[in-house]
Coordinates of C-alpha atoms (C1' of nucleotides) in Angstrom, one line a residue:
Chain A
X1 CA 2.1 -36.8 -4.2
X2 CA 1.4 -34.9 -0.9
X3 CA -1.4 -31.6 -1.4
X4 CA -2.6 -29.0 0.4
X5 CA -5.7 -27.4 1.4
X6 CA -6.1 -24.0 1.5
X7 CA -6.4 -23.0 4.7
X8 CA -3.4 -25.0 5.2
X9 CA -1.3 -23.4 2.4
X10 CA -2.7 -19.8 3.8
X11 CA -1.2 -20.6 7.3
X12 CA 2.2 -21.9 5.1
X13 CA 2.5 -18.2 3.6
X14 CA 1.1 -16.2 6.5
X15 CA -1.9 -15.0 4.2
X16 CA -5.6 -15.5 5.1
X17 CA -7.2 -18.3 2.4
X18 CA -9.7 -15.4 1.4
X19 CA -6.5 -13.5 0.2
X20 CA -5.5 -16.8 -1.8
X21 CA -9.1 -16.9 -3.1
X22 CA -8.4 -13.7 -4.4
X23 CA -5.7 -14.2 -5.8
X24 CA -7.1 -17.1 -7.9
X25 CA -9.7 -14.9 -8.7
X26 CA -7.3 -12.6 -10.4
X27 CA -5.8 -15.1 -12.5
X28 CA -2.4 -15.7 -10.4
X29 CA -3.4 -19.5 -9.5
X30 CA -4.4 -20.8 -13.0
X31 CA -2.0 -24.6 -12.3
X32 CA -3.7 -25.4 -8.8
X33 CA -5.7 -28.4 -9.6
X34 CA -9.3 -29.0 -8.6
X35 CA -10.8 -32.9 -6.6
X36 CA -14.0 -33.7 -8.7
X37 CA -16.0 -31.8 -6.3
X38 CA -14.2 -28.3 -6.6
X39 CA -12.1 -28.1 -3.6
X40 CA -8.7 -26.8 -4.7
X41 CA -5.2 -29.1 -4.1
X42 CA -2.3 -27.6 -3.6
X43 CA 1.0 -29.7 -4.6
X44 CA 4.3 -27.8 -3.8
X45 CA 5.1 -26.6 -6.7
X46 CA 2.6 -24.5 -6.2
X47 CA 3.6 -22.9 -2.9
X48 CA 6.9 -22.6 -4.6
X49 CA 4.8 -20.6 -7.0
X50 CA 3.1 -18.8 -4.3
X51 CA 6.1 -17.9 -3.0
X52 CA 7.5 -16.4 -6.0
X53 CA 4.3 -14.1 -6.8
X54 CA 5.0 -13.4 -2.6
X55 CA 8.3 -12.4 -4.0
X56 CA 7.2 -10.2 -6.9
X57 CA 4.4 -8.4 -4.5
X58 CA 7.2 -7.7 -1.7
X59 CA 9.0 -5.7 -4.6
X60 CA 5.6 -3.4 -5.0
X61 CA 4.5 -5.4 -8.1
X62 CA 0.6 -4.6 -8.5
X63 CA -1.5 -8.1 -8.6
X64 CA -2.3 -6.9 -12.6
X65 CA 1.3 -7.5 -13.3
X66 CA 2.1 -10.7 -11.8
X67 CA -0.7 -12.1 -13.8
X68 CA 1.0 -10.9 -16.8
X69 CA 3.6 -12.9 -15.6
X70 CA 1.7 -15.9 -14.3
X71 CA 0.3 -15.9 -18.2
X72 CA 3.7 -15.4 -19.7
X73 CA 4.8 -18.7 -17.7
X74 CA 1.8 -20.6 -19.3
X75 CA 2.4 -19.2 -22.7
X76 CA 5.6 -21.3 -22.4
X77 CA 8.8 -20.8 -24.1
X78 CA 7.8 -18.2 -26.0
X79 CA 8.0 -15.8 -23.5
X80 CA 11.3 -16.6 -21.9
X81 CA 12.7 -13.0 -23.0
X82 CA 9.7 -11.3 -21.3
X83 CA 10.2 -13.2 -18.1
X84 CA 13.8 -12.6 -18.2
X85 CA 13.4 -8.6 -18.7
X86 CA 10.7 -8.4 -16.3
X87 CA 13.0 -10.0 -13.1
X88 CA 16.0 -7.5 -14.5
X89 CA 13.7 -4.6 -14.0
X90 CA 12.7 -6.2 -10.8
X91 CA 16.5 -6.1 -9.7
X92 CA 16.8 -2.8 -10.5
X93 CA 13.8 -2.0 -8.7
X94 CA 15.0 -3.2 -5.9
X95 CA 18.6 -1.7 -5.9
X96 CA 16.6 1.5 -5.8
X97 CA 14.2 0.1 -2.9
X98 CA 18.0 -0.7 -0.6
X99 CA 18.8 3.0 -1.6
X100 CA 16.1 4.5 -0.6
X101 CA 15.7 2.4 2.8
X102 CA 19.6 3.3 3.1
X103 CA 18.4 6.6 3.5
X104 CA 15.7 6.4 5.2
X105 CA 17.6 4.7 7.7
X106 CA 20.0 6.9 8.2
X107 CA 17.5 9.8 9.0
X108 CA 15.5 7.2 11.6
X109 CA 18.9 6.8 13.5
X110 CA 19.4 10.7 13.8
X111 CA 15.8 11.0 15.0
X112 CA 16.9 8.3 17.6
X113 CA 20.2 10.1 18.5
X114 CA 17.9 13.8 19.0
X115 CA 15.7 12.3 20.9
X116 CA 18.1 10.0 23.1
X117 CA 20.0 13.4 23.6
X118 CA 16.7 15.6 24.2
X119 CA 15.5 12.8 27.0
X120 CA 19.1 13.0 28.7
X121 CA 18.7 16.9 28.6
X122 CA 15.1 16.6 29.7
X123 CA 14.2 19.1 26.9
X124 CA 14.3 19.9 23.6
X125 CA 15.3 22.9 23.6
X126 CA 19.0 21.8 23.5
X127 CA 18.6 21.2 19.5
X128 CA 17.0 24.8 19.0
X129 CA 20.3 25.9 17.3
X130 CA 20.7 22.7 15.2
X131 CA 20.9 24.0 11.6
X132 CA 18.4 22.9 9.2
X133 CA 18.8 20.3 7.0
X134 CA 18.7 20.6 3.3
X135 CA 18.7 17.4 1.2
X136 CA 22.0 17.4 -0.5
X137 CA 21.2 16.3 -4.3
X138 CA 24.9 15.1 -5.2
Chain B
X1 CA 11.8 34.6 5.8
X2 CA 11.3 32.9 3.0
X3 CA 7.7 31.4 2.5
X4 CA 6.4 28.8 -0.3
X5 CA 3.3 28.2 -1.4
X6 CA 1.4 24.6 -1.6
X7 CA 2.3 24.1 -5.1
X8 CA 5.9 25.1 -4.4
X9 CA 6.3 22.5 -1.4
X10 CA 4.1 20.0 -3.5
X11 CA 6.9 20.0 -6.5
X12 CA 9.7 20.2 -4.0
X13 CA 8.6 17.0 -2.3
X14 CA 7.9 15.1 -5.5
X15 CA 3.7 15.1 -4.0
X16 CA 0.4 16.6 -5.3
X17 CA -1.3 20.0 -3.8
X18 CA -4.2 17.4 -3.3
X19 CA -1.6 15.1 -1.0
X20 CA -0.8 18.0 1.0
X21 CA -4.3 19.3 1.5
X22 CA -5.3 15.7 2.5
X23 CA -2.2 15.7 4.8
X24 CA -3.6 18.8 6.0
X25 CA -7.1 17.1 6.5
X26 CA -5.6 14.0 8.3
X27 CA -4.1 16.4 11.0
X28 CA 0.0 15.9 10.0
X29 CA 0.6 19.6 9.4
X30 CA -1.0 21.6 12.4
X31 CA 2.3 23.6 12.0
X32 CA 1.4 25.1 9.2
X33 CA 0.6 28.9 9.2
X34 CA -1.8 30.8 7.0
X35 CA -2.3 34.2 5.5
X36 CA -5.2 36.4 6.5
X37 CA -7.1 35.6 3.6
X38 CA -6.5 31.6 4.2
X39 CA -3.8 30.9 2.0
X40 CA -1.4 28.7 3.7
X41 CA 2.2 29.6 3.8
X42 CA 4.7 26.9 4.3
X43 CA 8.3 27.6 6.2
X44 CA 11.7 26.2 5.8
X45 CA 11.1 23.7 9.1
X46 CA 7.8 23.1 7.3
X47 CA 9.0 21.3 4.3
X48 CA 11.3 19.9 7.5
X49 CA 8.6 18.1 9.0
X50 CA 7.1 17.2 6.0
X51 CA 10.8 15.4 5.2
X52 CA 10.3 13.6 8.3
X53 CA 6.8 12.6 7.5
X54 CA 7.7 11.4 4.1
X55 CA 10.3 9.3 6.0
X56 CA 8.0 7.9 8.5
X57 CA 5.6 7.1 5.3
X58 CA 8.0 5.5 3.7
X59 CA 8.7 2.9 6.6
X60 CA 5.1 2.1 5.7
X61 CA 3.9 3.9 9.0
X62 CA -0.1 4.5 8.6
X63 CA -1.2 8.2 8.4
X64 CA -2.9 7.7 11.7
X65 CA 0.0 6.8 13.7
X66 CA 2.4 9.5 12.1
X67 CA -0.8 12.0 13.3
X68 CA 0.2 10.7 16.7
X69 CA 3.5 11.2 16.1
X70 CA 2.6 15.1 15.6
X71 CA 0.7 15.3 18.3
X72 CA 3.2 14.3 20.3
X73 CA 5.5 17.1 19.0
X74 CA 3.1 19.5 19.8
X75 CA 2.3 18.6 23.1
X76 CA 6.4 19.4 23.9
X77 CA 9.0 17.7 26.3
X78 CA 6.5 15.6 28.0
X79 CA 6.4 13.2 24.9
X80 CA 10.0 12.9 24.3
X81 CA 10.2 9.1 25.8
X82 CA 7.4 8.4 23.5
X83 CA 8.8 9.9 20.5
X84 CA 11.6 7.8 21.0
X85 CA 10.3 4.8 22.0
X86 CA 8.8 5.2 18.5
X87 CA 12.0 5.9 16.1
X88 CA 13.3 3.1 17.9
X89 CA 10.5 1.1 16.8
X90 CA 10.8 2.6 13.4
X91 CA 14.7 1.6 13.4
X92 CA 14.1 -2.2 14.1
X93 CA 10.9 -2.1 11.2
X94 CA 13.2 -0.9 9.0
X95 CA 16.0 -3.3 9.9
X96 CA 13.4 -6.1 9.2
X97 CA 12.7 -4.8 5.6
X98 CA 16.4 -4.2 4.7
X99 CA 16.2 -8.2 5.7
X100 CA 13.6 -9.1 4.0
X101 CA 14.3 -7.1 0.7
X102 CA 18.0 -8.8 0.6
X103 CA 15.7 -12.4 0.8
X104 CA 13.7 -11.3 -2.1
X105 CA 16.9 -9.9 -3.7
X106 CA 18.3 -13.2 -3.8
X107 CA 15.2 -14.7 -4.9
X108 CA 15.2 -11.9 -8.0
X109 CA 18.4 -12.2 -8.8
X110 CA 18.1 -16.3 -8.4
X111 CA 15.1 -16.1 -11.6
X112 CA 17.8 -13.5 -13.3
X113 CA 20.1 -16.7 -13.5
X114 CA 17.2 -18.8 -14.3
X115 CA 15.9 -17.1 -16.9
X116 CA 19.2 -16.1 -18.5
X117 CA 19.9 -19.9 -18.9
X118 CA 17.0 -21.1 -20.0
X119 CA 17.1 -18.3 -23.1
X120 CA 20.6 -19.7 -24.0
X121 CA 19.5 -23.2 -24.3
X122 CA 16.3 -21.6 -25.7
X123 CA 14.1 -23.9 -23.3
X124 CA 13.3 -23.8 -19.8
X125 CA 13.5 -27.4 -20.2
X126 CA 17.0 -27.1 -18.7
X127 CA 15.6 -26.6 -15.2
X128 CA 12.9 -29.5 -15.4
X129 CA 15.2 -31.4 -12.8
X130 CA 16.2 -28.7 -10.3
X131 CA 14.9 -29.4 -6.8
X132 CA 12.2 -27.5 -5.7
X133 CA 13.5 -25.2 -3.5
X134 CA 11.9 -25.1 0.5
X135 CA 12.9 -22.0 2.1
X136 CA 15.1 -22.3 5.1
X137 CA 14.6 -21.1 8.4
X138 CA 17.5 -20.8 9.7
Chain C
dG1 C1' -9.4 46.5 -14.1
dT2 C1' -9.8 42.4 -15.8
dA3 C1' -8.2 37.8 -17.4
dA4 C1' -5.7 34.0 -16.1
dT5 C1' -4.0 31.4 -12.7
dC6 C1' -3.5 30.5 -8.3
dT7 C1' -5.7 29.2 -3.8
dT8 C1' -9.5 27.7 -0.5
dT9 C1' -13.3 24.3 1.2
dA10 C1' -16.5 20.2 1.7
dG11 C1' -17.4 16.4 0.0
dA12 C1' -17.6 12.9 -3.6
dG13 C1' -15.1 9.5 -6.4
dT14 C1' -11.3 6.1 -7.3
dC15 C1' -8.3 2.3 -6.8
dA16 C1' -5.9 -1.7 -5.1
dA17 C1' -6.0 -5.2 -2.2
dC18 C1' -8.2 -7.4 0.5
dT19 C1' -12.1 -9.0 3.7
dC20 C1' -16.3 -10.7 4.6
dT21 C1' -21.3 -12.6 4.0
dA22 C1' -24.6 -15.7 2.5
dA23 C1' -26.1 -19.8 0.8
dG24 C1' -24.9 -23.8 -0.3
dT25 C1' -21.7 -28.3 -0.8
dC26 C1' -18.4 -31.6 1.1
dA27 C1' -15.7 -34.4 4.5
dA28 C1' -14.6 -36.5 8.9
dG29 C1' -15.9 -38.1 13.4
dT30 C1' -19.1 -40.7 16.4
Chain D
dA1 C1' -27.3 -40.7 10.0
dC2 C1' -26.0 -36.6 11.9
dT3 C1' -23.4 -32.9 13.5
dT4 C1' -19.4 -30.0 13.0
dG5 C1' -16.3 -27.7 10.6
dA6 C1' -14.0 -26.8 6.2
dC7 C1' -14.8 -25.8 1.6
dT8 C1' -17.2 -23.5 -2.6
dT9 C1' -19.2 -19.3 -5.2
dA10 C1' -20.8 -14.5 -6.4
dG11 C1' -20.9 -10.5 -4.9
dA12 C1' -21.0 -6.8 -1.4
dG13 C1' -18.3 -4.1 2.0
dT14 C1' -14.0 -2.1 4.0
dT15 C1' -9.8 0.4 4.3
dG16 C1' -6.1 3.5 3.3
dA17 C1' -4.4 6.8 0.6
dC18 C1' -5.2 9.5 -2.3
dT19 C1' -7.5 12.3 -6.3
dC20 C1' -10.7 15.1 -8.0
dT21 C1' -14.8 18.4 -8.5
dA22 C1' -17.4 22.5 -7.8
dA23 C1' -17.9 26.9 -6.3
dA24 C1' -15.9 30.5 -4.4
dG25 C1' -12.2 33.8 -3.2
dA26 C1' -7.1 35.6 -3.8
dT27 C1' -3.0 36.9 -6.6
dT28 C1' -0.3 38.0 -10.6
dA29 C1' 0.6 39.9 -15.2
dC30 C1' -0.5 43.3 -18.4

DNA sequence: GTAATCTTTAGAGTCAACTCTAAGTCAAGT
DNA sequence: ACTTGACTTAGAGTTGACTCTAAAGATTAC
């Protein structure tokens, strides 16, 4: 079975190894195996694993977290229910992370339009009698 | 015309007084006026720019660039190509994160299916012989 | 007018997530 | 055998963005 070095798994994910190192440290790489001397070999199910915890950290998920999960897939069985909640709430999270980047959006492509508008006018000054916007709640 | 108070803005923006001061600090709200005593008194097209900040923030733009950005604003008209050169920047980040947050979205909602199975045949077992799955480029 | 509750500042402390250093070990090429 | 470069560890250092403290001054409520 084909492994991996580090440094070549780092350049896979577009991470530095010191960052994987870290990781390990933190308890998210408790499966990668070990030769007799200590360096670390990566088979792909482990970059598959790396690239769920990649997943869970693009959501905002602090490092603490994911090793609660990383433990919860080692505890086996057991935990199938806490798995399962925890990648619901993940959804949820983000469904509110699309919202909120819907919105965010939508404010980036106004400043784009006042500014494409200002440069044609050569000034500002044209948007002096724009009325203020107030969030709108509903 | 109506004024508000740090603690006002800081509940109205969903920050701390502390943020605000450290905004403050970091340059983002030169804008800002004060009473003679010191006491700083925040304007409608205060909490404004603060909005726009937030939004800016939220792209994941570094403090220190949206300080640029304000400088900018208050140097006047001879920034506008730069100040939209950057929200057109800002645009295409953001378009990259919608991507990326539908890839993990699929990814999420991919271990929702997984897990949901696995806890009605009350094994993960199930999934011993799916095929690892090597993300596509294209 | 005085107590309670703001506000101000400079500067220190915290936290997460790296990022690097030092000193040593291991592996591959000539 | 020896050099070069990759790997190992513990632990220190960095960065960004807050978050708080202390001491002082200002404002509000009665």
């Amino acid at each position: 079975m084909k492994t991996y070095s580090i440094s070549e798994v780092a350049k896979e994910l577009n991470v530095t190894a010191y960052t994987l190192r870290y990781y390990d440290k933190e308890g998210l790489m408790p499966f990668v195996e070990r030769t007799a001397s200590g360096q670390r070999l990566f088979k792909e199910s482990d970059i598959a694993a790396l690239n769920i915890i990649e997943c869970l950290k693009s959501t905002g998920m602090p490092i603490k977290e994911i090793k609660t999960f990383i433990d919860w897939c080692t505890a086996g069985d057991i935990t199938l229910q806490q798995r399962f909640d925890m990648f619901m709430e993940r959804k949820s999270v983000v469904e509110k992370q699309m919202k909120e980047l819907e919105e965010t959006m939508k404010l980036i492509e106004h400043k784009c339009y006042y500014y494409k508008t200002a440069l044609e006018a050569g000034t500002e000054d044209i948007h002096k009698n724009d009325k203020i916007e107030i969030p709108v709640t509903t």
